[in-house]
Amino acid sequence: MTLNTFIAVVCVVVAIMLTIAHIRFFFGEEAHKQQGELFHQPPHDEAAPVSAGDTLRTRRRDNAADLRILRKQIIVGAALTLVVVIPILIHTFAPHCPLGPLVDPWWQAVLITPVMFYSGYPVHVDGWSSLADRRPNMNTLASIGTIAAYAYGLLICFAAGLFPAGMRMSYFAIVGIVITLMLLARLVSDLYLPQQPAFPLQLWVDRFSFVFVPVVIMIALWTFVAWLLFGRQPALPMALLTAISVLIIACPCALGWAATLAAVFANENAGRHGLQIHSLGSLQIARHLTDVLFAQEAASRCQEDIRRLQQAGVSTSVIDADAVDDVLATVDSMRKLTVSLGQRPVVAFVGDGPTDERIRHAVNITLEVDTAKKNEARGHADVIVDSRSTVAVSDLRNLSHAMMANIRENLVWTFAFNIIGIPIAAGVLYPFTSWLLDPSFAAIAMILSSLCVLVNSLRMRRYNPERTQ
């Protein structure tokens, strides 16, 4: 057995062992148990000391100190990344322009190191702690990808002679771009969705990440092994580059924006139409409304709303909100009837004053018409309705439909780039076209997917909820 054959066998055996361990670690019984605990985490203690890592680890409540640190990290990351990226762009389009040290790898390393370790600190802390807890997320991919790109850049700085001439480009700019985008996604979420209990859709995204991230890591591993075994010599640099490309293009920064931006603009739209959303969960499930109860007082002015709901197949009832026992009995009978028809009941209650606690617990969504009365209970409802709005429930339902459709479109944009880009980054086209996806293009694809999500989400600002579904 020759030395090369022996090395190849060792590489394959090690990769197989890592794959088995990987599957057991992320998809075994213990992993399912630990992942289930994610949805029962206690809220962040605002009195506790704050560190930079808290800016991404806090997943339940907004914290002013966290936001201040996060803003500083973004400013540092964005500023230093631009100083690195702009000369690269100039050099790309005007290669003869004298830029001197501005495109030197050492200069880029100096600028990006603070981005990597200061701005990127929360990404790395959250990514690796989630990995250790068998709950990998987007930050896990971002951390692994940026560490690999940063390490490759340092190799170029210290040992460029070991790499072929065409592989001596450092990828420090990618580190800055990925980290800055990840932090921006978190800032948008914290600024516009503060004090919200865990947004149900974001929990769905987290569950998806539990599967997506480990699969991508395995693809990157086997991409590295395949190029190391079958790639042209020197095979190691090409194996590193292709594995990094897979990690970078798979890093779904846009996934962090997909639900958040749609919810942000849907919430803004709701405000313009007289709906103050206190629970984004209500905006998510309102599209499934099966039954709506109107208090006798708010019903006289909601006839158009009732007509629209009935036209859409939603059952409506007018009840005396003061007779709480009768309301609870009505809710119970509505639920039983809906279940008997093979549907999952989603019940809303619309009142013109503070809603009794028992009613709030019995229904899925509570809407309270703002009659300008001063009371301590105001704000307990999921949605506060402007007294001038006469079609509040219909508007809420239509906004819910539109927001969820927008999120689905965002997810298509996000994964279209991933599904197409990951195999190309791994090199499936190389045997036929001799073409590989450079990590820089992987970063550009990641940016484009984020822009597509942003542009698509902006459509929610112009959506008119008064049109029928």
mmCIF file with all atom_site columns, C-alpha atoms in Angstrom, residues 16-151:
data_model
loop_
_atom_site.group_PDB
_atom_site.id
_atom_site.type_symbol
_atom_site.label_atom_id
_atom_site.label_alt_id
_atom_site.label_comp_id
_atom_site.label_asym_id
_atom_site.label_entity_id
_atom_site.label_seq_id
_atom_site.pdbx_PDB_ins_code
_atom_site.Cartn_x
_atom_site.Cartn_y
_atom_site.Cartn_z
_atom_site.occupancy
_atom_site.B_iso_or_equiv
_atom_site.pdbx_formal_charge
_atom_site.auth_seq_id
_atom_site.auth_comp_id
_atom_site.auth_asym_id
_atom_site.auth_atom_id
_atom_site.pdbx_PDB_model_num
ATOM 1   C CA . ILE A 1 16  ? -16.954 8.088  8.546   1.00 0.00 ? 16  ILE A CA 1
ATOM 2   C CA . MET A 1 17  ? -16.280 8.031  12.294  1.00 0.00 ? 17  MET A CA 1
ATOM 3   C CA . LEU A 1 18  ? -16.932 11.774 12.529  1.00 0.00 ? 18  LEU A CA 1
ATOM 4   C CA . THR A 1 19  ? -20.170 11.375 10.569  1.00 0.00 ? 19  THR A CA 1
ATOM 5   C CA . ILE A 1 20  ? -21.445 8.626  12.867  1.00 0.00 ? 20  ILE A CA 1
ATOM 6   C CA . ALA A 1 21  ? -20.536 10.659 15.956  1.00 0.00 ? 21  ALA A CA 1
ATOM 7   C CA . HIS A 1 22  ? -22.123 13.736 14.354  1.00 0.00 ? 22  HIS A CA 1
ATOM 8   C CA . ILE A 1 23  ? -25.417 11.934 13.709  1.00 0.00 ? 23  ILE A CA 1
ATOM 9   C CA . ARG A 1 24  ? -25.546 10.492 17.204  1.00 0.00 ? 24  ARG A CA 1
ATOM 10  C CA . PHE A 1 25  ? -24.699 13.830 18.784  1.00 0.00 ? 25  PHE A CA 1
ATOM 11  C CA . PHE A 1 26  ? -27.270 15.925 16.899  1.00 0.00 ? 26  PHE A CA 1
ATOM 12  C CA . PHE A 1 27  ? -30.040 13.435 16.162  1.00 0.00 ? 27  PHE A CA 1
ATOM 13  C CA . GLY A 1 28  ? -29.852 10.968 19.032  1.00 0.00 ? 28  GLY A CA 1
ATOM 14  C CA . GLU A 1 29  ? -32.323 10.615 21.889  1.00 0.00 ? 29  GLU A CA 1
ATOM 15  C CA . GLU A 1 30  ? -30.352 12.921 24.171  1.00 0.00 ? 30  GLU A CA 1
ATOM 16  C CA . ALA A 1 31  ? -30.329 15.623 21.476  1.00 0.00 ? 31  ALA A CA 1
ATOM 17  C CA . HIS A 1 32  ? -34.126 15.525 21.154  1.00 0.00 ? 32  HIS A CA 1
ATOM 18  C CA . LYS A 1 33  ? -34.450 15.851 24.913  1.00 0.00 ? 33  LYS A CA 1
ATOM 19  C CA . GLN A 1 34  ? -32.122 18.863 25.117  1.00 0.00 ? 34  GLN A CA 1
ATOM 20  C CA . GLN A 1 35  ? -33.697 20.554 22.098  1.00 0.00 ? 35  GLN A CA 1
ATOM 21  C CA . GLY A 1 36  ? -37.096 20.295 23.758  1.00 0.00 ? 36  GLY A CA 1
ATOM 22  C CA . GLU A 1 37  ? -35.792 22.312 26.690  1.00 0.00 ? 37  GLU A CA 1
ATOM 23  C CA . LEU A 1 38  ? -35.127 25.285 24.370  1.00 0.00 ? 38  LEU A CA 1
ATOM 24  C CA . PHE A 1 39  ? -38.767 26.288 24.532  1.00 0.00 ? 39  PHE A CA 1
ATOM 25  C CA . HIS A 1 40  ? -38.836 26.398 28.327  1.00 0.00 ? 40  HIS A CA 1
ATOM 26  C CA . GLN A 1 41  ? -35.938 28.762 28.955  1.00 0.00 ? 41  GLN A CA 1
ATOM 27  C CA . PRO A 1 42  ? -36.387 31.316 31.747  1.00 0.00 ? 42  PRO A CA 1
ATOM 28  C CA . PRO A 1 43  ? -36.493 35.011 30.778  1.00 0.00 ? 43  PRO A CA 1
ATOM 29  C CA . HIS A 1 44  ? -33.305 37.039 30.798  1.00 0.00 ? 44  HIS A CA 1
ATOM 30  C CA . ASP A 1 45  ? -32.600 38.667 34.157  1.00 0.00 ? 45  ASP A CA 1
ATOM 31  C CA . GLU A 1 46  ? -32.249 42.390 33.506  1.00 0.00 ? 46  GLU A CA 1
ATOM 32  C CA . ALA A 1 47  ? -30.511 42.838 36.851  1.00 0.00 ? 47  ALA A CA 1
ATOM 33  C CA . ALA A 1 48  ? -27.740 40.426 35.914  1.00 0.00 ? 48  ALA A CA 1
ATOM 34  C CA . PRO A 1 49  ? -24.398 41.718 34.588  1.00 0.00 ? 49  PRO A CA 1
ATOM 35  C CA . VAL A 1 50  ? -24.378 42.114 30.821  1.00 0.00 ? 50  VAL A CA 1
ATOM 36  C CA . SER A 1 51  ? -21.611 40.899 28.523  1.00 0.00 ? 51  SER A CA 1
ATOM 37  C CA . ALA A 1 52  ? -21.204 41.163 24.777  1.00 0.00 ? 52  ALA A CA 1
ATOM 38  C CA . GLY A 1 53  ? -22.279 37.558 24.443  1.00 0.00 ? 53  GLY A CA 1
ATOM 39  C CA . ASP A 1 54  ? -25.699 38.387 25.846  1.00 0.00 ? 54  ASP A CA 1
ATOM 40  C CA . THR A 1 55  ? -26.580 40.373 22.729  1.00 0.00 ? 55  THR A CA 1
ATOM 41  C CA . LEU A 1 56  ? -27.396 37.165 20.882  1.00 0.00 ? 56  LEU A CA 1
ATOM 42  C CA . ARG A 1 57  ? -27.934 34.746 23.734  1.00 0.00 ? 57  ARG A CA 1
ATOM 43  C CA . THR A 1 58  ? -30.895 36.725 25.085  1.00 0.00 ? 58  THR A CA 1
ATOM 44  C CA . ARG A 1 59  ? -33.849 35.198 23.277  1.00 0.00 ? 59  ARG A CA 1
ATOM 45  C CA . ARG A 1 60  ? -36.821 36.148 25.410  1.00 0.00 ? 60  ARG A CA 1
ATOM 46  C CA . ARG A 1 61  ? -36.663 39.808 26.373  1.00 0.00 ? 61  ARG A CA 1
ATOM 47  C CA . ASP A 1 62  ? -35.210 43.045 25.135  1.00 0.00 ? 62  ASP A CA 1
ATOM 48  C CA . ASN A 1 63  ? -32.472 44.550 27.282  1.00 0.00 ? 63  ASN A CA 1
ATOM 49  C CA . ALA A 1 64  ? -31.215 48.133 26.971  1.00 0.00 ? 64  ALA A CA 1
ATOM 50  C CA . ALA A 1 65  ? -27.649 47.233 27.938  1.00 0.00 ? 65  ALA A CA 1
ATOM 51  C CA . ASP A 1 66  ? -27.608 44.415 25.391  1.00 0.00 ? 66  ASP A CA 1
ATOM 52  C CA . LEU A 1 67  ? -28.750 46.821 22.674  1.00 0.00 ? 67  LEU A CA 1
ATOM 53  C CA . ARG A 1 68  ? -26.079 49.388 23.494  1.00 0.00 ? 68  ARG A CA 1
ATOM 54  C CA . ILE A 1 69  ? -23.357 46.758 23.221  1.00 0.00 ? 69  ILE A CA 1
ATOM 55  C CA . LEU A 1 70  ? -24.898 45.350 20.045  1.00 0.00 ? 70  LEU A CA 1
ATOM 56  C CA . ARG A 1 71  ? -24.956 48.788 18.388  1.00 0.00 ? 71  ARG A CA 1
ATOM 57  C CA . LYS A 1 72  ? -21.280 49.318 19.198  1.00 0.00 ? 72  LYS A CA 1
ATOM 58  C CA . GLN A 1 73  ? -20.390 45.913 17.791  1.00 0.00 ? 73  GLN A CA 1
ATOM 59  C CA . ILE A 1 74  ? -22.282 46.651 14.589  1.00 0.00 ? 74  ILE A CA 1
ATOM 60  C CA . ILE A 1 75  ? -20.663 50.079 14.173  1.00 0.00 ? 75  ILE A CA 1
ATOM 61  C CA . VAL A 1 76  ? -17.180 48.612 14.629  1.00 0.00 ? 76  VAL A CA 1
ATOM 62  C CA . GLY A 1 77  ? -17.952 45.680 12.335  1.00 0.00 ? 77  GLY A CA 1
ATOM 63  C CA . ALA A 1 78  ? -19.548 47.738 9.577   1.00 0.00 ? 78  ALA A CA 1
ATOM 64  C CA . ALA A 1 79  ? -16.904 50.490 9.603   1.00 0.00 ? 79  ALA A CA 1
ATOM 65  C CA . LEU A 1 80  ? -13.877 48.194 9.506   1.00 0.00 ? 80  LEU A CA 1
ATOM 66  C CA . THR A 1 81  ? -15.494 45.856 6.981   1.00 0.00 ? 81  THR A CA 1
ATOM 67  C CA . LEU A 1 82  ? -16.172 48.765 4.625   1.00 0.00 ? 82  LEU A CA 1
ATOM 68  C CA . VAL A 1 83  ? -12.525 49.869 4.895   1.00 0.00 ? 83  VAL A CA 1
ATOM 69  C CA . VAL A 1 84  ? -11.541 46.381 3.732   1.00 0.00 ? 84  VAL A CA 1
ATOM 70  C CA . VAL A 1 85  ? -14.273 45.831 1.130   1.00 0.00 ? 85  VAL A CA 1
ATOM 71  C CA . ILE A 1 86  ? -14.095 49.168 -0.710  1.00 0.00 ? 86  ILE A CA 1
ATOM 72  C CA . PRO A 1 87  ? -10.429 48.804 -1.833  1.00 0.00 ? 87  PRO A CA 1
ATOM 73  C CA . ILE A 1 88  ? -11.180 45.231 -2.933  1.00 0.00 ? 88  ILE A CA 1
ATOM 74  C CA . LEU A 1 89  ? -14.069 46.442 -5.086  1.00 0.00 ? 89  LEU A CA 1
ATOM 75  C CA . ILE A 1 90  ? -11.925 49.224 -6.568  1.00 0.00 ? 90  ILE A CA 1
ATOM 76  C CA . HIS A 1 91  ? -9.161  46.739 -7.306  1.00 0.00 ? 91  HIS A CA 1
ATOM 77  C CA . THR A 1 92  ? -11.668 44.359 -8.933  1.00 0.00 ? 92  THR A CA 1
ATOM 78  C CA . PHE A 1 93  ? -13.043 46.936 -11.354 1.00 0.00 ? 93  PHE A CA 1
ATOM 79  C CA . ALA A 1 94  ? -9.852  48.985 -11.747 1.00 0.00 ? 94  ALA A CA 1
ATOM 80  C CA . PRO A 1 95  ? -6.926  46.548 -11.289 1.00 0.00 ? 95  PRO A CA 1
ATOM 81  C CA . HIS A 1 96  ? -4.344  49.138 -12.303 1.00 0.00 ? 96  HIS A CA 1
ATOM 82  C CA . CYS A 1 97  ? -5.434  51.646 -9.667  1.00 0.00 ? 97  CYS A CA 1
ATOM 83  C CA . PRO A 1 98  ? -2.572  52.079 -7.147  1.00 0.00 ? 98  PRO A CA 1
ATOM 84  C CA . LEU A 1 99  ? -4.006  50.989 -3.802  1.00 0.00 ? 99  LEU A CA 1
ATOM 85  C CA . GLY A 1 100 ? -0.763  49.893 -2.176  1.00 0.00 ? 100 GLY A CA 1
ATOM 86  C CA . PRO A 1 101 ? -1.196  48.360 1.296   1.00 0.00 ? 101 PRO A CA 1
ATOM 87  C CA . LEU A 1 102 ? -4.993  48.761 1.250   1.00 0.00 ? 102 LEU A CA 1
ATOM 88  C CA . VAL A 1 103 ? -5.315  45.351 -0.451  1.00 0.00 ? 103 VAL A CA 1
ATOM 89  C CA . ASP A 1 104 ? -2.455  43.729 1.431   1.00 0.00 ? 104 ASP A CA 1
ATOM 90  C CA . PRO A 1 105 ? -3.532  40.657 3.475   1.00 0.00 ? 105 PRO A CA 1
ATOM 91  C CA . TRP A 1 106 ? -1.663  41.891 6.557   1.00 0.00 ? 106 TRP A CA 1
ATOM 92  C CA . TRP A 1 107 ? -3.531  45.213 6.471   1.00 0.00 ? 107 TRP A CA 1
ATOM 93  C CA . GLN A 1 108 ? -6.832  43.370 6.076   1.00 0.00 ? 108 GLN A CA 1
ATOM 94  C CA . ALA A 1 109 ? -5.944  41.056 8.973   1.00 0.00 ? 109 ALA A CA 1
ATOM 95  C CA . VAL A 1 110 ? -5.278  44.036 11.247  1.00 0.00 ? 110 VAL A CA 1
ATOM 96  C CA . LEU A 1 111 ? -8.628  45.626 10.367  1.00 0.00 ? 111 LEU A CA 1
ATOM 97  C CA . ILE A 1 112 ? -10.757 42.486 10.553  1.00 0.00 ? 112 ILE A CA 1
ATOM 98  C CA . THR A 1 113 ? -9.305  41.072 13.767  1.00 0.00 ? 113 THR A CA 1
ATOM 99  C CA . PRO A 1 114 ? -11.424 43.444 15.954  1.00 0.00 ? 114 PRO A CA 1
ATOM 100 C CA . VAL A 1 115 ? -14.467 42.488 13.875  1.00 0.00 ? 115 VAL A CA 1
ATOM 101 C CA . MET A 1 116 ? -13.710 38.811 14.419  1.00 0.00 ? 116 MET A CA 1
ATOM 102 C CA . PHE A 1 117 ? -13.143 38.949 18.158  1.00 0.00 ? 117 PHE A CA 1
ATOM 103 C CA . TYR A 1 118 ? -15.118 42.002 19.338  1.00 0.00 ? 118 TYR A CA 1
ATOM 104 C CA . SER A 1 119 ? -18.035 42.353 16.945  1.00 0.00 ? 119 SER A CA 1
ATOM 105 C CA . GLY A 1 120 ? -18.157 38.620 16.332  1.00 0.00 ? 120 GLY A CA 1
ATOM 106 C CA . TYR A 1 121 ? -17.928 37.660 19.981  1.00 0.00 ? 121 TYR A CA 1
ATOM 107 C CA . PRO A 1 122 ? -21.688 37.199 20.502  1.00 0.00 ? 122 PRO A CA 1
ATOM 108 C CA . VAL A 1 123 ? -21.952 35.212 17.257  1.00 0.00 ? 123 VAL A CA 1
ATOM 109 C CA . HIS A 1 124 ? -19.211 32.842 18.389  1.00 0.00 ? 124 HIS A CA 1
ATOM 110 C CA . VAL A 1 125 ? -20.516 32.553 21.961  1.00 0.00 ? 125 VAL A CA 1
ATOM 111 C CA . ASP A 1 126 ? -24.067 31.820 20.861  1.00 0.00 ? 126 ASP A CA 1
ATOM 112 C CA . GLY A 1 127 ? -22.972 29.590 17.981  1.00 0.00 ? 127 GLY A CA 1
ATOM 113 C CA . TRP A 1 128 ? -20.683 27.345 19.991  1.00 0.00 ? 128 TRP A CA 1
ATOM 114 C CA . SER A 1 129 ? -22.792 27.224 23.141  1.00 0.00 ? 129 SER A CA 1
ATOM 115 C CA . SER A 1 130 ? -25.758 26.199 20.986  1.00 0.00 ? 130 SER A CA 1
ATOM 116 C CA . LEU A 1 131 ? -23.580 23.584 19.313  1.00 0.00 ? 131 LEU A CA 1
ATOM 117 C CA . ALA A 1 132 ? -22.508 22.183 22.681  1.00 0.00 ? 132 ALA A CA 1
ATOM 118 C CA . ASP A 1 133 ? -26.160 22.031 23.754  1.00 0.00 ? 133 ASP A CA 1
ATOM 119 C CA . ARG A 1 134 ? -27.080 20.091 20.578  1.00 0.00 ? 134 ARG A CA 1
ATOM 120 C CA . ARG A 1 135 ? -29.168 23.066 19.432  1.00 0.00 ? 135 ARG A CA 1
ATOM 121 C CA . PRO A 1 136 ? -27.162 24.464 16.490  1.00 0.00 ? 136 PRO A CA 1
ATOM 122 C CA . ASN A 1 137 ? -28.470 27.659 14.916  1.00 0.00 ? 137 ASN A CA 1
ATOM 123 C CA . MET A 1 138 ? -27.525 30.205 12.278  1.00 0.00 ? 138 MET A CA 1
ATOM 124 C CA . ASN A 1 139 ? -24.797 31.602 14.493  1.00 0.00 ? 139 ASN A CA 1
ATOM 125 C CA . THR A 1 140 ? -23.203 28.157 14.592  1.00 0.00 ? 140 THR A CA 1
ATOM 126 C CA . LEU A 1 141 ? -22.732 28.143 10.830  1.00 0.00 ? 141 LEU A CA 1
ATOM 127 C CA . ALA A 1 142 ? -21.635 31.776 10.823  1.00 0.00 ? 142 ALA A CA 1
ATOM 128 C CA . SER A 1 143 ? -19.050 31.130 13.524  1.00 0.00 ? 143 SER A CA 1
ATOM 129 C CA . ILE A 1 144 ? -17.599 28.012 11.907  1.00 0.00 ? 144 ILE A CA 1
ATOM 130 C CA . GLY A 1 145 ? -17.502 29.684 8.484   1.00 0.00 ? 145 GLY A CA 1
ATOM 131 C CA . THR A 1 146 ? -15.860 32.885 9.699   1.00 0.00 ? 146 THR A CA 1
ATOM 132 C CA . ILE A 1 147 ? -13.313 30.989 11.809  1.00 0.00 ? 147 ILE A CA 1
ATOM 133 C CA . ALA A 1 148 ? -12.361 28.920 8.762   1.00 0.00 ? 148 ALA A CA 1
ATOM 134 C CA . ALA A 1 149 ? -12.120 32.002 6.524   1.00 0.00 ? 149 ALA A CA 1
ATOM 135 C CA . TYR A 1 150 ? -10.124 33.919 9.145   1.00 0.00 ? 150 TYR A CA 1
ATOM 136 C CA . ALA A 1 151 ? -7.713  31.006 9.639   1.00 0.00 ? 151 ALA A CA 1
#
